[in-house]
Coordinates of C-alpha atoms and ligand atoms in Angstrom, one line a residue:
X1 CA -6.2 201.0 18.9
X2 CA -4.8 204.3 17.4
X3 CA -2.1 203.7 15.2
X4 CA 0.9 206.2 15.5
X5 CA 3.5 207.4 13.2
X6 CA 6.5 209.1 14.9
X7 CA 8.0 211.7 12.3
X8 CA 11.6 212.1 13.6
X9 CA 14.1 210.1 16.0
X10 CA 15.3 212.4 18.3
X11 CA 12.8 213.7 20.7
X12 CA 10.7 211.2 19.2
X13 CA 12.3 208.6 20.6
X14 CA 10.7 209.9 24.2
X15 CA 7.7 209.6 22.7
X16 CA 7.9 206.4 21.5
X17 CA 8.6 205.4 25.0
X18 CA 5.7 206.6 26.3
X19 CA 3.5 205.6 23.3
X20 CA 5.1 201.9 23.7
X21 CA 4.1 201.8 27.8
X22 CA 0.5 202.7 26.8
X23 CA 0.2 200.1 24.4
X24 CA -3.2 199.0 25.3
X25 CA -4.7 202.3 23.7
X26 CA -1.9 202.9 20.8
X27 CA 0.3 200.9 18.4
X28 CA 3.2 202.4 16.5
X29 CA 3.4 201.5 12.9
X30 CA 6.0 203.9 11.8
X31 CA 8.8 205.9 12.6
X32 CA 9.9 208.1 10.4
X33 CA 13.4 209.8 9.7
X34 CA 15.5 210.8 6.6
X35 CA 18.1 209.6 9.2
X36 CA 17.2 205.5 9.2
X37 CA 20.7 204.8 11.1
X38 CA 18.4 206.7 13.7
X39 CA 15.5 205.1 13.8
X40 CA 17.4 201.4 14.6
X41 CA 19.2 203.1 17.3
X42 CA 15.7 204.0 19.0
X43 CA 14.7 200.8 18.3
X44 CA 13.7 198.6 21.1
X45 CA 11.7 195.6 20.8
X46 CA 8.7 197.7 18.8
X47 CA 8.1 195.7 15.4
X48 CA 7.3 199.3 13.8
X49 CA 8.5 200.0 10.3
X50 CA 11.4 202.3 9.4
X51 CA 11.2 204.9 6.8
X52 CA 12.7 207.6 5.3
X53 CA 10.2 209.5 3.3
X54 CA 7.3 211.1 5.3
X55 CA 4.7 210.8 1.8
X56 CA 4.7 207.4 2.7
X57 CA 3.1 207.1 6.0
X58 CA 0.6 210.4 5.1
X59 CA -0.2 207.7 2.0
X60 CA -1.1 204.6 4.6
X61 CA -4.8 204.8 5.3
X62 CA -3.8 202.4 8.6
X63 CA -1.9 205.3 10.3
X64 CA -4.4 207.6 12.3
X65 CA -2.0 209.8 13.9
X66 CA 1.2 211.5 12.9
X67 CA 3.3 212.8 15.4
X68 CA 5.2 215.3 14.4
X69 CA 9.2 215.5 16.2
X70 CA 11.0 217.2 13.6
X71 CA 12.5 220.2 13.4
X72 CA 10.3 223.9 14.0
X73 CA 10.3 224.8 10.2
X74 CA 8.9 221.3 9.0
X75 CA 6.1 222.1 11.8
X76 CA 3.4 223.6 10.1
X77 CA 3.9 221.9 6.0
X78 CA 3.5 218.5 7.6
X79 CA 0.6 219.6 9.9
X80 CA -0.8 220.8 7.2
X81 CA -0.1 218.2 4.9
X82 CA -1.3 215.3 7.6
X83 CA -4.9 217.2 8.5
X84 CA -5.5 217.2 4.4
X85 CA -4.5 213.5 4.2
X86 CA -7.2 212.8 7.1
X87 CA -5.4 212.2 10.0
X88 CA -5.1 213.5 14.0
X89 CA -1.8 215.4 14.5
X90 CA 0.7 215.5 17.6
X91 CA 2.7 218.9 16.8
X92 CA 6.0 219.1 19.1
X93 CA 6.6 222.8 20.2
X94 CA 6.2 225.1 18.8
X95 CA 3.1 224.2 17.3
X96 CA 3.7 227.4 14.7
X97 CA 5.6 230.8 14.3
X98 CA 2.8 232.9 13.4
X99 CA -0.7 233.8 14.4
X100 CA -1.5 233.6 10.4
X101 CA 0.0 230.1 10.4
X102 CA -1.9 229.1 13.6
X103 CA -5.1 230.4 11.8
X104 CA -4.4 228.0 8.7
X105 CA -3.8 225.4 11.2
X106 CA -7.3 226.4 12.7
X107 CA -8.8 226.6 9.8
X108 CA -7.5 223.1 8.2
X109 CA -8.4 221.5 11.4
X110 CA -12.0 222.2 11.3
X111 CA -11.9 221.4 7.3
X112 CA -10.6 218.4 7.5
X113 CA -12.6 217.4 11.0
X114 CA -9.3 216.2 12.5
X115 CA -7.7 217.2 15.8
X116 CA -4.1 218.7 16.2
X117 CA -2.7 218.3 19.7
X118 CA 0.0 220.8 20.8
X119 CA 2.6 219.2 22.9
X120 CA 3.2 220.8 26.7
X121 CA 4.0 217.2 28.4
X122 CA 5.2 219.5 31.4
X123 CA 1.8 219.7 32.9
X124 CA 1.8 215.9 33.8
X125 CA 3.3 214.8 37.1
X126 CA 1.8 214.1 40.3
X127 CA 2.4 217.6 42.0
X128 CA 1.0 219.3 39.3
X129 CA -1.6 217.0 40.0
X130 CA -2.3 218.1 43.7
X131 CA -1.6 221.8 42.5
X132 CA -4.8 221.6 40.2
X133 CA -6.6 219.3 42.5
X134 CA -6.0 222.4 45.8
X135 CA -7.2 224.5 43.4
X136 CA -10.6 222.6 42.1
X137 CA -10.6 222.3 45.8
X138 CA -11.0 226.1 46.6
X139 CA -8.4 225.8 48.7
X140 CA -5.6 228.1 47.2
X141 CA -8.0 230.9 46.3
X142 CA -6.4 233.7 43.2
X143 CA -3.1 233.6 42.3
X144 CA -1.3 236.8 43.3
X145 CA 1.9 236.3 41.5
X146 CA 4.0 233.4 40.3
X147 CA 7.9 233.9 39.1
X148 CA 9.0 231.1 36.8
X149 CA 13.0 230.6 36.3
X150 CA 14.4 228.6 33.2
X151 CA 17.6 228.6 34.3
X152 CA 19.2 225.8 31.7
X153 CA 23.0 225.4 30.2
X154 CA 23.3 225.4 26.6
X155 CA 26.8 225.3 24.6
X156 CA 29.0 224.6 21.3
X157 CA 27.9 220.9 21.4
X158 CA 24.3 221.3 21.7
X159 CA 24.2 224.3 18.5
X160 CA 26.1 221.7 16.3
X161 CA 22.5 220.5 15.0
X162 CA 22.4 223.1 12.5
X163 CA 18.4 224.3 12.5
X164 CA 19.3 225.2 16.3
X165 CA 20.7 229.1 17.3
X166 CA 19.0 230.6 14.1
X167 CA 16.0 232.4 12.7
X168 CA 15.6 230.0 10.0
X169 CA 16.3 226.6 11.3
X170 CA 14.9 227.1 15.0
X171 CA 12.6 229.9 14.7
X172 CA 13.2 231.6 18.1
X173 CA 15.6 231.1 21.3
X174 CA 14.9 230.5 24.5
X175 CA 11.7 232.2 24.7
X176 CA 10.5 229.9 21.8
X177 CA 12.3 226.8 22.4
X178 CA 12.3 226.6 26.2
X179 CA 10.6 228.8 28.2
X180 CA 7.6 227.6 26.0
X181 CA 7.1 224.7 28.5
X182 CA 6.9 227.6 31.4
X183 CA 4.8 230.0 30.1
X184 CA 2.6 227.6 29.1
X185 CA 2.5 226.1 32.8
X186 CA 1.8 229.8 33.7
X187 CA -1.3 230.1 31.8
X188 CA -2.4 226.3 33.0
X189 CA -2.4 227.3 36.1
X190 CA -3.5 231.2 36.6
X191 CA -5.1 231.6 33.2
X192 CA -4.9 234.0 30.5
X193 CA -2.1 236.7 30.2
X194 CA -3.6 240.5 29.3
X195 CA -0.2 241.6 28.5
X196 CA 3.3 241.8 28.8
X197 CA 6.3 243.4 28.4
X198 CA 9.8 241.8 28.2
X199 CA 13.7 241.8 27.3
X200 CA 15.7 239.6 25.7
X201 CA 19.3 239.4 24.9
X202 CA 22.2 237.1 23.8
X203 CA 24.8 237.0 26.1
X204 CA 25.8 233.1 26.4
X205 CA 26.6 231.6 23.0
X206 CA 27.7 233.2 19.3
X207 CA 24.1 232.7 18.1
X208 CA 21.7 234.6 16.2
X209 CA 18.6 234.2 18.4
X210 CA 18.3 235.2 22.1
X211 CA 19.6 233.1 25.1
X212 CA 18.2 235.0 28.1
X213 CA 15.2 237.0 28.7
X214 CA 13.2 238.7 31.8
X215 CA 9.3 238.9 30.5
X216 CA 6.3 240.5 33.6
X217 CA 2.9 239.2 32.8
X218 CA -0.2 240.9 33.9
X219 CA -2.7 238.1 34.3
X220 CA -6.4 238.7 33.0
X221 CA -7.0 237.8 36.8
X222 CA -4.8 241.0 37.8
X223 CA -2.2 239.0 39.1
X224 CA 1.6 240.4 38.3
X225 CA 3.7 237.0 37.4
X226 CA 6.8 237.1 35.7
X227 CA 9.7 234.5 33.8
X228 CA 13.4 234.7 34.0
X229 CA 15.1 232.7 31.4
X230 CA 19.2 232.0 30.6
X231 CA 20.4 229.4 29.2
X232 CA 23.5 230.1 30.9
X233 CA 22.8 228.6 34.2
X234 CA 25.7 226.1 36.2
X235 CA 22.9 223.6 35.2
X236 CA 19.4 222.5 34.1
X237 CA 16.9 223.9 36.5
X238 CA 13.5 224.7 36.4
X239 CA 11.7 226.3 39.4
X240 CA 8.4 227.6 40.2
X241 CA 6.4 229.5 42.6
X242 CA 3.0 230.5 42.8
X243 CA 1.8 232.9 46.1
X244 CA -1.8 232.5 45.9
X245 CA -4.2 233.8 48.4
X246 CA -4.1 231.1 50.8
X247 CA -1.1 229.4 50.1
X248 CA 2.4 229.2 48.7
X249 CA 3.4 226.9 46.4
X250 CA 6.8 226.5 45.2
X251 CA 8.4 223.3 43.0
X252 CA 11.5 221.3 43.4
X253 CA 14.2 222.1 40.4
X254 CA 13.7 219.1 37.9
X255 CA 14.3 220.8 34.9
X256 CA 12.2 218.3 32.5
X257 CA 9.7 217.5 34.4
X258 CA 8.5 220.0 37.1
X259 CA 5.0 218.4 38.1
X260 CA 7.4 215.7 39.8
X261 CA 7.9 216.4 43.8
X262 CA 9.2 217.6 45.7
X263 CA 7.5 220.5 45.8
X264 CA 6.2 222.4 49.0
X265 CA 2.6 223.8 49.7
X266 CA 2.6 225.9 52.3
X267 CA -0.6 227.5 53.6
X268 CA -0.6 230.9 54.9
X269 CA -3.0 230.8 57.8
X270 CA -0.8 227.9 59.9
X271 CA -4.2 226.7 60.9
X272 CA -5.1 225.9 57.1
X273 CA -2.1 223.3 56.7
X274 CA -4.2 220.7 58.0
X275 CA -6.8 221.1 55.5
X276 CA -4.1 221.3 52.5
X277 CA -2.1 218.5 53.7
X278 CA -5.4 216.0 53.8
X279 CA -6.0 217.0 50.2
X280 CA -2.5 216.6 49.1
X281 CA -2.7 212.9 50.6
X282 CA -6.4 212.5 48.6
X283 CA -4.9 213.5 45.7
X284 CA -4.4 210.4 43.1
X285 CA -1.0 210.5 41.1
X286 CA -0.8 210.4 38.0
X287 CA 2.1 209.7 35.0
X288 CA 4.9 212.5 34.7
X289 CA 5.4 213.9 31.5
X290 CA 4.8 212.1 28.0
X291 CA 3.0 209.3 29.5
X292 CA 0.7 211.6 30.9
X293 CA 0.2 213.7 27.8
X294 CA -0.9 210.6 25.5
X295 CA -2.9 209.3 27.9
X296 CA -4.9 212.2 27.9
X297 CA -4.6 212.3 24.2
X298 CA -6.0 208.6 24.4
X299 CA -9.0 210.1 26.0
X300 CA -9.7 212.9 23.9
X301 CA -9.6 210.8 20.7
X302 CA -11.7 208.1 22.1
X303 CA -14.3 209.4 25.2
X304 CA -13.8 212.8 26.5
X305 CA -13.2 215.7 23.7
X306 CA -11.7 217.8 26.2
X307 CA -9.3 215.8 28.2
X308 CA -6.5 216.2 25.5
X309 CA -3.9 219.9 25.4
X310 CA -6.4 221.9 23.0
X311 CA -5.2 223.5 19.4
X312 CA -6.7 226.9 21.4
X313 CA -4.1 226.3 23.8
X314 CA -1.6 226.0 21.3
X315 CA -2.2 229.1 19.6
X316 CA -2.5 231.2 23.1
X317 CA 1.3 229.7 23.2
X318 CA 2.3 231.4 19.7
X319 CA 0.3 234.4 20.5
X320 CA 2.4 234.7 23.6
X321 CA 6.0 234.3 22.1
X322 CA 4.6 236.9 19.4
X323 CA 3.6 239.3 22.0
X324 CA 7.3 238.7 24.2
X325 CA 9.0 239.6 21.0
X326 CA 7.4 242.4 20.1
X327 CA 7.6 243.8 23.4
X328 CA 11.3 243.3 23.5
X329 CA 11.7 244.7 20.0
X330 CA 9.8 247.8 20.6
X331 CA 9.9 248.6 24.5
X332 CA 6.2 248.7 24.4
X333 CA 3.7 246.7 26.6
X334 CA 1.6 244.7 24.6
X335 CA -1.9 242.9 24.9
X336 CA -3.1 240.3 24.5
X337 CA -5.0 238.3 22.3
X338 CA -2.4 239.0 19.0
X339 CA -5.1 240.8 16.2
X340 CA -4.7 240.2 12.6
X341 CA -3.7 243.7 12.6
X342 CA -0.6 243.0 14.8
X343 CA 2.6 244.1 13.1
X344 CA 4.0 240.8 14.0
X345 CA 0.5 238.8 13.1
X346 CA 2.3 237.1 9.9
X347 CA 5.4 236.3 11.7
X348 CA 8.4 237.6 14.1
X349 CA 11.1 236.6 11.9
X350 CA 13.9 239.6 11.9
Ligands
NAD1 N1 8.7 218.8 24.3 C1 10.0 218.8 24.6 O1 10.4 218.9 25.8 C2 11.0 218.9 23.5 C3 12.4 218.6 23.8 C4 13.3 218.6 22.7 C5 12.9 219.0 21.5 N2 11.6 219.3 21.3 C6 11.1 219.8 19.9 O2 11.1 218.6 19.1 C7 11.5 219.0 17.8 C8 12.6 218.1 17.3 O3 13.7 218.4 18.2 P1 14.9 217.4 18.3 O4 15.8 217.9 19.4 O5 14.4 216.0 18.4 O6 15.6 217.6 16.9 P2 16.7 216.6 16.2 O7 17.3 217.4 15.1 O8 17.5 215.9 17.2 O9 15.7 215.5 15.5 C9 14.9 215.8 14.4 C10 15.0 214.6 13.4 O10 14.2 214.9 12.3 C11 14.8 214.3 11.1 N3 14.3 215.0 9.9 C12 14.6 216.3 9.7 N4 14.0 216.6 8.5 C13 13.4 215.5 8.0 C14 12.6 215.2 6.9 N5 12.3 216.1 5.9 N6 12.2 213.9 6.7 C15 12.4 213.0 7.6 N7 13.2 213.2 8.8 C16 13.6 214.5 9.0 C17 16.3 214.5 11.4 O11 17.1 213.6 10.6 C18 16.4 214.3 12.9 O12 16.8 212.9 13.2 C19 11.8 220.5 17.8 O13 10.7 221.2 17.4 C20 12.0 220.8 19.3 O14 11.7 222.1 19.7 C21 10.7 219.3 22.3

């Protein structure tokens, strides 16, 4: 049993949820919020202790794993603080806001011999499912392009949490705070970016960090992808499409959780679709979203290593928001991987 402490009721409390229908693997023994009004309000029939002060549960030798929900500048002190203490870490996004932090994260990680799981709960849903299992399949050969849209609706009530619509508090806009989830789909699922250029802009709310942006990847694999992001949008939708060589595949609009169907995969040689449909059908589902990501987290801590999002994969995330900003900033087209000797290695903060 892996004992769990949830630091912060607000996203948290979907993670609770999913930590509370996997009980057979994990057990939550705190959650944690200066906020304990909160906590009781999350509260369902879980016999987990409320508290206030996070020192406390980094002090309990029972907890194993801290899961960190607060907000993005408590992200890196408490990882930080919870590898030295000895325990696993579950970092919400974004898992850092600098390749130097990311490197002490790294580093610590390896000191302390303890894992930090970035969290991209997007990738779990059973279409995402038969997307990866086409493609283990050889059945959807290269990816020639992909277009992600984060087309999502933002306003006054949402940027009355104060951290949220600044450099301080949230660290980033959209690019950071939710085209995160899509870019890091991208990569899942055509592999590294080589480089990038991009523009942002703020154009939908009186805040100080962007709210829409257009970024065009170039793929390590060649392919030309790219991400279109407002958070101006009539409402919350997420959509994706990936042409690869021998099919098109193209998601429904859930903006939460896009590996839930409907989504379409369409071959391109009519006499394929057989083939791809009999696959599809073969294809075992699996849980959407949170559920899926701790029970893969479940694995990694307890039988397969690998199973879990990696810390590598995090940091690819940080280096990629690094590299959008700096192309927006500058106009230039920028590679990737972020050097130390990148002018924005210690941070993009204007
Ligand atoms: N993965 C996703 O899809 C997803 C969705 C929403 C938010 N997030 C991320 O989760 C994080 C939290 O977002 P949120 O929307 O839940 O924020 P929130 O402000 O609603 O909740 C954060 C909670 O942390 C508590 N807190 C803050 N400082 C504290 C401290 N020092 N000690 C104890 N408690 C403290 C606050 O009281 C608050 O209840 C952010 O990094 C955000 O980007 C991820």
């Amino acid at each position: 049993m892996i004992n769990v402490a949830i630091l912060g009721a607000g996203i948290g409390a979907q993670h609770l949820d999913a930590l509370e229908r996997l009980s057979d693997t994990f057990r939550v023994s705190a959650v944690v919020d200066k906020d304990t009004a909160r906590i009781e309000e999350i509260r369902g029939v879980s016999g987990f202790r409320a508290v206030s002060d996070i020192q406390d549960v980094l002090d309990d030798p029972t907890i194993d794993l801290i899961d960190i929900c607060l907000p993005p500048h408590l992200h890196v002190p408490i990882t930080l603080a919870a590898l030295a203490a000895g325990k696993h870490v579950v970092c919400e996004k974004p898992l850092a806001t600098s390749m130097r932090e990311v490197q002490q994260i790294i580093d610590a990680s390896e000191k302390a011999r303890r894992h930090v799981f970035p969290v991209f709960q997007y990738r779990w849903g059973p279409s995402l499912a038969q997307l990866r299992h086409l493609q283990s399949s050889g059945l959807t050969g290269a990816v020639q392009t992909a277009a992600l849209e984060t087309h999502w609706s933002r306003g006054a009530d949402y940027y009355a949490v104060p951290w949220r619509g600044t450099w301080a508090g949230e660290r980033g806009g959209a690019v950071l705070g939710h085209a995160i989830h899509n870019h890091d789909l991208l990569t899942h699922i055509a592999g590294e970016v080589a480089s990038l250029s991009a523009m942002t802009t703020t154009r939908v709310n009186p805040i100080e960090t962007e709210d829409c942006a257009t970024i065009c990847f170039q793929m390590a694999s060649g392919a030309l992808c790219t991400s279109n992001i407002t958070l101006g949008a009539a409402k919350d939708e997420t959509r994706l499409r990936i042409v690869f060589e021998h099919l098109t595949a193209t998601s429904g609009t859930e903006p939460y959780a896009p590996g839930q169907p409907p989504w379409s995969f369409v071959a391109r040689n009519p006499e394929d679709q057989a083939k791809i449909d009999a696959a599809l059908a073969s294809c075992a589902p699996e849980p959407v979203g949170f559920e899926g990501f701790f029970t893969d987290l479940g694995k990694a801590l307890q039988t397969e290593p690998n199973a879990a999002v990696s810390l590598a994969e995090g940091a690819a995330s940080v280096g990629l928001v690094t590299a959008i900003y700096h192309a927006a900033r500058t106009g230039q087209r920028v590679d990737l991987p972020i050097k130390p000797d990148h002018p924005l290695y210690e941070g993009w903060q204007p």
